[in-house]
Each structure stands twice: as structure tokens, then as C-alpha cells.
Amino acid sequence: MTISQLDVDQTVKPSDEDLAIGLRIIADLVESGLPLGSALRTFGSVAPRVWRPAVPRIEAGIREGKGLAGALRDCGLVLPGIVIGLLQTGDAGSGLSAALRRAAEFSEAAAETRASIRAALAYPAVVVTVGLAALGMMTGIVMPRFAATLEGVGGTLPPLTAAVLSAAAVLRVGALPASLVLVGVALLLQRAMSDSSTRRTIERNLLAVPLLGRVREASATARFASALGALLESGATLRSALRDAQSTLGDSELQARVEESRRRMDAGDKLAVALEQTGALSEVAVRLVAAGEESGRLPRMLEFAAKLERARAERLTRTTVRLIEPLLIVGLALVVAVVAAAMLQAVYAVRP
């Protein structure tokens, strides 16, 4: 049975953690001396769950002579271009096990970066969720009951209580229309992002936003530098490595700048000069690329640049979160204080 006869209509994108684990297991099996076919059969019994449906397709691709990179490309898993590029250089003779290990290390670094960013954003998300839930309970359940009790004994609502209840009523009535508007905006934005020119315009503007733009630039630079360094170290040519690493940027504006850098290199510019003129990478990364070109140690300098930019992205993210946290706490505290004062006025209003 050929791979074309297998069901490859459904594709699955593994998480960075599952991707790294799978690649590392295959690398260990290949390094142990097993032939690739035997290594894949063993891998099928120990692979992460998301990999298991794809293992027969990978084995079929190997039997067809596609090599591991080609088999993985057609196995139904959505894999980053950098992983395929690294494995192509491994299939070409630079060493399959080493290429697998570099691909696993790249995926592990991406997983660590995502985990650190999620951890930084977890506390503000919890604060907002708990605060909104508490406010919803007070304004939607507790205060209307106070109002009903007060009206039942013939009292009048205090001004602050009446204002808060009116605001809560407006929010309840407007919640559904507001939700529909937000869903519509999200759908329009998703449709706009499917158009390449519109997406590039949006992402160009995002790069100009204070803090957010710096975080996006640092994260993209870290991914690109790590991928380019790994590809060059595995034996890929600079131009093919640039093409494969370009997909890791995750930003169409930066991808266009790297593409322009490639054209400038074809015209005779050095890599660092081309990257600096197009603004494709951060200033620190460009300086390290220039140093790597001069010293002949470009892969090592790229890895160092990736390390620095990854740390800068995490630092900027944590700084932004530290600025947001007190604003959220103070804002929610003020709202809770107003609601609590309105409740106290209602309580005193029903006293004999």
C-alpha cells in the first residue's frame, strides 16, 4: 500500500511539547543503531498519542523512498517548515540523528517560551475572571434582592444603589448584543487576516505598537535566529536556510522583510547589511550576525542572538504584565467599592 492510498485528508497540528517528545524519541532510537524502519515500528508503540495515527503513513513514505523529511511532510501532521528543513539536510547526508535532535531542541525551546508567556498571563486572567464573576453576582443577584426587599417595605432606593442597579440592568440588556458584535468583529478580523495584503498591513501596525511591537519583534527574531542557526549548523546553504527559517517568524511583515533581504543578498549585500537595511531583525541580532559573518561562526552567533532575544521577549512580557496587574486590581477594587457602598446604602435604607 502506498501513502497515497492512506487517509491523509485530516491533518493534525501537534503541540510543541508533543512534537519535541516525538522527535526526541525517534532520534534516540536512530542513535541506538536501529535501522530507520525498525526505529519507526518501535516508535509506534511508545509515541505520543497525537503521533500514533501518523506512524503507518510515515512508514509507508519511507518504503516509497521519500526519506524521513518527505514522509513526515505527507503523514498528516502539520509540522513547522524548520523541522522539515532540518530533516532534509539530515537525509542529504549531514546526519539524521543529529538533525532530529536539533529539531527536537528547537521545538523544546518554542514550548518553553510559550509556557513562560502563559505563566506570566495566568495571574491577570484569574484576577479578571474572579473579579467579573464577583461583580456579576453582586449586581445581578444580591442587589436586585435588596431592591425588591426595600420596595416591599415601601422604601425608596438610595441614589447610589439606584445608579448601580440601572448600570447593571443596562449591562444585562446589552450583554447579548455586545457579544454578537464582538463575534462579528472577530469573524471579520479572521476573514481580513486570510487576505495576505490586509494581514501584512495589520501586522505592520502591530509592530509599531509600544511594548506589544517590541515583544513581537523579539519573539520572531528569537525563532528565526534559532532556526537559521540550526539549519546552517546542519549543513544547509545560507539561501536555502533563509527560506526555511523564514516561516518561523510568524509575522507576514517580517517575512516580507526577510524576503527583501534575500533579494539584496542576491545583489551582493552581506546578510547583516541586508537585514539591517530592511529592518527584518532586532538591532542586537543584526550586530551579532555581522560578528558571526566576520568570525566565520555565524551559527553560534545566531544561537546566541536567539537566546538573548528569547530572554528579552520574556522580560518585556513580564514587564507588561507587571504594569497591567496593578491597574486591573485598582480598577476592580474601585468598582467593588462602589458596589459595596451601594449595598450598604440599601442595607441602611431598610433599617427601622
Tab-separated table of N, CA, C and O in Angstrom, residues 134-204:
chain	number	residue	atom	x	y	z
A	134	ALA	N	-17.482	37.986	40.637
A	134	ALA	CA	-17.974	38.574	41.885
A	134	ALA	C	-18.894	39.766	41.607
A	134	ALA	O	-19.963	39.909	42.230
A	135	LEU	N	-18.491	40.612	40.679
A	135	LEU	CA	-19.335	41.760	40.341
A	135	LEU	C	-20.657	41.324	39.733
A	135	LEU	O	-21.715	41.899	40.028
A	136	GLY	N	-20.602	40.311	38.881
A	136	GLY	CA	-21.837	39.814	38.290
A	136	GLY	C	-22.796	39.268	39.334
A	136	GLY	O	-24.007	39.488	39.256
A	137	MET	N	-22.273	38.555	40.326
A	137	MET	CA	-23.126	38.008	41.381
A	137	MET	C	-23.731	39.121	42.230
A	137	MET	O	-24.931	39.105	42.560
A	138	MET	N	-22.911	40.137	42.571
A	138	MET	CA	-23.430	41.214	43.421
A	138	MET	C	-24.475	42.057	42.697
A	138	MET	O	-25.517	42.399	43.260
A	139	THR	N	-24.172	42.426	41.440
A	139	THR	CA	-25.105	43.300	40.722
A	139	THR	C	-26.277	42.555	40.107
A	139	THR	O	-27.333	43.140	39.887
A	140	GLY	N	-26.089	41.270	39.838
A	140	GLY	CA	-27.165	40.516	39.195
A	140	GLY	C	-28.058	39.754	40.146
A	140	GLY	O	-29.206	39.449	39.810
A	141	ILE	N	-27.567	39.446	41.355
A	141	ILE	CA	-28.358	38.640	42.284
A	141	ILE	C	-28.594	39.356	43.610
A	141	ILE	O	-29.736	39.552	44.039
A	142	VAL	N	-27.516	39.776	44.252
A	142	VAL	CA	-27.632	40.312	45.612
A	142	VAL	C	-28.367	41.642	45.626
A	142	VAL	O	-29.360	41.823	46.352
A	143	MET	N	-27.904	42.596	44.818
A	143	MET	CA	-28.507	43.923	44.872
A	143	MET	C	-29.954	43.962	44.390
A	143	MET	O	-30.777	44.657	44.982
A	144	PRO	N	-30.346	43.244	43.327
A	144	PRO	CA	-31.770	43.231	42.983
A	144	PRO	C	-32.653	42.698	44.115
A	144	PRO	O	-33.777	43.172	44.295
A	145	ARG	N	-32.150	41.748	44.902
A	145	ARG	CA	-32.944	41.250	46.034
A	145	ARG	C	-33.075	42.315	47.116
A	145	ARG	O	-34.134	42.464	47.731
A	146	PHE	N	-31.994	43.047	47.363
A	146	PHE	CA	-32.095	44.157	48.300
A	146	PHE	C	-33.125	45.170	47.821
A	146	PHE	O	-33.929	45.700	48.610
A	147	ALA	N	-33.078	45.461	46.517
A	147	ALA	CA	-34.020	46.440	45.969
A	147	ALA	C	-35.454	45.961	46.113
A	147	ALA	O	-36.352	46.740	46.480
A	148	ALA	N	-35.679	44.668	45.830
A	148	ALA	CA	-37.038	44.129	45.972
A	148	ALA	C	-37.494	44.188	47.419
A	148	ALA	O	-38.651	44.518	47.716
A	149	THR	N	-36.586	43.881	48.360
A	149	THR	CA	-36.932	43.943	49.788
A	149	THR	C	-37.271	45.367	50.192
A	149	THR	O	-38.248	45.618	50.911
A	150	LEU	N	-36.467	46.321	49.730
A	150	LEU	CA	-36.704	47.714	50.077
A	150	LEU	C	-38.025	48.213	49.517
A	150	LEU	O	-38.798	48.905	50.203
A	151	GLU	N	-38.316	47.854	48.271
A	151	GLU	CA	-39.570	48.292	47.669
A	151	GLU	C	-40.763	47.615	48.342
A	151	GLU	O	-41.850	48.172	48.430
A	152	GLY	N	-40.545	46.385	48.863
A	152	GLY	CA	-41.634	45.666	49.536
A	152	GLY	C	-42.049	46.309	50.837
A	152	GLY	O	-43.212	46.169	51.261
A	153	VAL	N	-41.147	47.003	51.491
A	153	VAL	CA	-41.495	47.670	52.749
A	153	VAL	C	-41.803	49.145	52.518
A	153	VAL	O	-41.891	49.919	53.472
A	154	GLY	N	-41.927	49.528	51.255
A	154	GLY	CA	-42.322	50.886	50.941
A	154	GLY	C	-41.207	51.891	50.963
A	154	GLY	O	-41.464	53.097	50.998
A	155	GLY	N	-39.960	51.450	50.953
A	155	GLY	CA	-38.834	52.375	50.971
A	155	GLY	C	-38.456	52.805	49.570
A	155	GLY	O	-38.987	52.312	48.564
A	156	THR	N	-37.572	53.756	49.502
A	156	THR	CA	-37.056	54.234	48.217
A	156	THR	C	-35.584	53.870	48.106
A	156	THR	O	-34.848	53.826	49.104
A	157	LEU	N	-35.174	53.620	46.897
A	157	LEU	CA	-33.788	53.248	46.666
A	157	LEU	C	-32.884	54.458	46.869
A	157	LEU	O	-33.169	55.547	46.359
A	158	PRO	N	-31.773	54.276	47.586
A	158	PRO	CA	-30.789	55.357	47.672
A	158	PRO	C	-30.242	55.689	46.284
A	158	PRO	O	-30.219	54.827	45.393
A	159	PRO	N	-29.802	56.906	46.074
A	159	PRO	CA	-29.350	57.313	44.728
A	159	PRO	C	-28.232	56.428	44.168
A	159	PRO	O	-28.275	56.032	42.993
A	160	LEU	N	-27.225	56.112	45.014
A	160	LEU	CA	-26.108	55.296	44.516
A	160	LEU	C	-26.579	53.892	44.156
A	160	LEU	O	-26.179	53.330	43.132
A	161	THR	N	-27.458	53.326	45.010
A	161	THR	CA	-27.985	51.985	44.723
A	161	THR	C	-28.781	51.985	43.422
A	161	THR	O	-28.653	51.078	42.591
A	162	ALA	N	-29.606	53.014	43.239
A	162	ALA	CA	-30.401	53.101	42.008
A	162	ALA	C	-29.497	53.225	40.784
A	162	ALA	O	-29.750	52.606	39.738
A	163	ALA	N	-28.407	53.997	40.910
A	163	ALA	CA	-27.498	54.160	39.777
A	163	ALA	C	-26.806	52.850	39.432
A	163	ALA	O	-26.686	52.486	38.248
A	164	VAL	N	-26.347	52.129	40.475
A	164	VAL	CA	-25.666	50.857	40.216
A	164	VAL	C	-26.619	49.851	39.599
A	164	VAL	O	-26.266	49.116	38.665
A	165	LEU	N	-27.864	49.798	40.117
A	165	LEU	CA	-28.839	48.860	39.552
A	165	LEU	C	-29.178	49.221	38.110
A	165	LEU	O	-29.359	48.333	37.265
A	166	SER	N	-29.263	50.505	37.821
A	166	SER	CA	-29.527	50.914	36.426
A	166	SER	C	-28.385	50.489	35.518
A	166	SER	O	-28.602	50.003	34.401
A	167	ALA	N	-27.150	50.691	36.003
A	167	ALA	CA	-25.997	50.274	35.197
A	167	ALA	C	-25.993	48.767	34.991
A	167	ALA	O	-25.694	48.278	33.887
A	168	ALA	N	-26.322	48.006	36.052
A	168	ALA	CA	-26.368	46.552	35.926
A	168	ALA	C	-27.444	46.122	34.937
A	168	ALA	O	-27.258	45.186	34.150
A	169	ALA	N	-28.598	46.818	34.961
A	169	ALA	CA	-29.673	46.478	34.024
A	169	ALA	C	-29.253	46.746	32.589
A	169	ALA	O	-29.533	45.953	31.673
A	170	VAL	N	-28.555	47.868	32.393
A	170	VAL	CA	-28.059	48.180	31.036
A	170	VAL	C	-27.087	47.107	30.565
A	170	VAL	O	-27.132	46.660	29.407
A	171	LEU	N	-26.197	46.659	31.470
A	171	LEU	CA	-25.241	45.624	31.105
A	171	LEU	C	-25.940	44.310	30.775
A	171	LEU	O	-25.553	43.610	29.828
A	172	ARG	N	-26.978	43.973	31.562
A	172	ARG	CA	-27.687	42.717	31.281
A	172	ARG	C	-28.397	42.775	29.939
A	172	ARG	O	-28.372	41.819	29.160
A	173	VAL	N	-29.016	43.907	29.658
A	173	VAL	CA	-29.738	44.033	28.387
A	173	VAL	C	-28.763	44.076	27.209
A	173	VAL	O	-29.011	43.503	26.149
A	174	GLY	N	-27.627	44.751	27.415
A	174	GLY	CA	-26.678	44.905	26.314
A	174	GLY	C	-25.675	43.788	26.176
A	174	GLY	O	-24.857	43.809	25.247
A	175	ALA	N	-25.717	42.788	27.095
A	175	ALA	CA	-24.717	41.719	27.055
A	175	ALA	C	-24.811	40.913	25.762
A	175	ALA	O	-23.800	40.665	25.095
A	176	LEU	N	-26.030	40.520	25.392
A	176	LEU	CA	-26.188	39.708	24.184
A	176	LEU	C	-25.824	40.486	22.919
A	176	LEU	O	-25.041	39.987	22.100
A	177	PRO	N	-26.362	41.709	22.722
A	177	PRO	CA	-25.933	42.450	21.525
A	177	PRO	C	-24.425	42.706	21.484
A	177	PRO	O	-23.806	42.607	20.427
A	178	ALA	N	-23.850	43.023	22.654
A	178	ALA	CA	-22.403	43.262	22.681
A	178	ALA	C	-21.631	41.998	22.319
A	178	ALA	O	-20.632	42.055	21.596
A	179	SER	N	-22.108	40.842	22.798
A	179	SER	CA	-21.451	39.577	22.468
A	179	SER	C	-21.534	39.298	20.973
A	179	SER	O	-20.552	38.854	20.351
A	180	LEU	N	-22.711	39.581	20.379
A	180	LEU	CA	-22.869	39.359	18.943
A	180	LEU	C	-21.956	40.285	18.145
A	180	LEU	O	-21.376	39.876	17.132
A	181	VAL	N	-21.834	41.533	18.611
A	181	VAL	CA	-20.938	42.473	17.924
A	181	VAL	C	-19.495	41.989	18.002
A	181	VAL	O	-18.752	42.028	17.009
A	182	LEU	N	-19.076	41.510	19.184
A	182	LEU	CA	-17.706	41.015	19.339
A	182	LEU	C	-17.457	39.802	18.447
A	182	LEU	O	-16.387	39.682	17.841
A	183	VAL	N	-18.448	38.894	18.369
A	183	VAL	CA	-18.293	37.735	17.495
A	183	VAL	C	-18.178	38.177	16.036
A	183	VAL	O	-17.354	37.660	15.270
A	184	GLY	N	-19.009	39.161	15.654
A	184	GLY	CA	-18.938	39.665	14.285
A	184	GLY	C	-17.596	40.307	13.972
A	184	GLY	O	-17.032	40.090	12.898
A	185	VAL	N	-17.073	41.089	14.920
A	185	VAL	CA	-15.763	41.709	14.727
A	185	VAL	C	-14.675	40.656	14.605
A	185	VAL	O	-13.770	40.754	13.766
A	186	ALA	N	-14.770	39.605	15.451
A	186	ALA	CA	-13.776	38.525	15.393
A	186	ALA	C	-13.813	37.814	14.045
A	186	ALA	O	-12.765	37.491	13.463
A	187	LEU	N	-15.037	37.570	13.531
A	187	LEU	CA	-15.155	36.904	12.228
A	187	LEU	C	-14.611	37.786	11.104
A	187	LEU	O	-13.938	37.295	10.188
A	188	LEU	N	-14.929	39.080	11.184
A	188	LEU	CA	-14.405	39.997	10.160
A	188	LEU	C	-12.882	40.063	10.219
A	188	LEU	O	-12.215	40.096	9.173
A	189	LEU	N	-12.338	40.080	11.445
A	189	LEU	CA	-10.881	40.122	11.582
A	189	LEU	C	-10.252	38.841	11.047
A	189	LEU	O	-9.211	38.891	10.370
A	190	GLN	N	-10.894	37.698	11.340
A	190	GLN	CA	-10.373	36.431	10.826
A	190	GLN	C	-10.396	36.408	9.299
A	190	GLN	O	-9.451	35.933	8.653
A	191	ARG	N	-11.472	36.934	8.725
A	191	ARG	CA	-11.560	36.979	7.267
A	191	ARG	C	-10.523	37.935	6.689
A	191	ARG	O	-9.901	37.647	5.651
A	192	ALA	N	-10.320	39.060	7.372
A	192	ALA	CA	-9.319	40.017	6.899
A	192	ALA	C	-7.918	39.430	6.959
A	192	ALA	O	-7.091	39.669	6.070
A	193	MET	N	-7.642	38.622	7.997
A	193	MET	CA	-6.310	38.034	8.135
A	193	MET	C	-6.042	36.980	7.076
A	193	MET	O	-4.888	36.610	6.851
A	194	SER	N	-7.094	36.469	6.439
A	194	SER	CA	-6.890	35.492	5.367
A	194	SER	C	-6.397	36.151	4.085
A	194	SER	O	-5.873	35.470	3.197
A	195	ASP	N	-6.561	37.469	3.972
A	195	ASP	CA	-6.037	38.205	2.818
A	195	ASP	C	-4.618	38.640	3.133
A	195	ASP	O	-4.351	39.297	4.150
A	196	SER	N	-3.681	38.280	2.283
A	196	SER	CA	-2.267	38.489	2.589
A	196	SER	C	-1.922	39.972	2.748
A	196	SER	O	-1.183	40.350	3.670
A	197	SER	N	-2.429	40.836	1.882
A	197	SER	CA	-2.086	42.254	1.970
A	197	SER	C	-2.683	42.890	3.220
A	197	SER	O	-2.025	43.690	3.905
A	198	THR	N	-3.937	42.527	3.538
A	198	THR	CA	-4.566	43.070	4.742
A	198	THR	C	-3.851	42.573	5.991
A	198	THR	O	-3.613	43.341	6.934
A	199	ARG	N	-3.505	41.304	5.984
A	199	ARG	CA	-2.799	40.746	7.138
A	199	ARG	C	-1.449	41.436	7.327
A	199	ARG	O	-1.072	41.759	8.458
A	200	ARG	N	-0.756	41.669	6.243
A	200	ARG	CA	0.540	42.332	6.369
A	200	ARG	C	0.372	43.746	6.920
A	200	ARG	O	1.172	44.197	7.752
A	201	THR	N	-0.666	44.458	6.486
A	201	THR	CA	-0.916	45.805	6.993
A	201	THR	C	-1.198	45.776	8.495
A	201	THR	O	-0.670	46.598	9.261
A	202	ILE	N	-2.033	44.825	8.920
A	202	ILE	CA	-2.366	44.718	10.346
A	202	ILE	C	-1.125	44.399	11.156
A	202	ILE	O	-0.858	45.016	12.207
A	203	GLU	N	-0.337	43.447	10.683
A	203	GLU	CA	0.841	43.043	11.451
A	203	GLU	C	1.930	44.114	11.414
A	203	GLU	O	2.713	44.235	12.374
A	204	ARG	N	1.980	44.902	10.355
A	204	ARG	CA	2.915	46.031	10.336
A	204	ARG	C	2.523	47.056	11.403
A	204	ARG	O	3.374	47.596	12.118
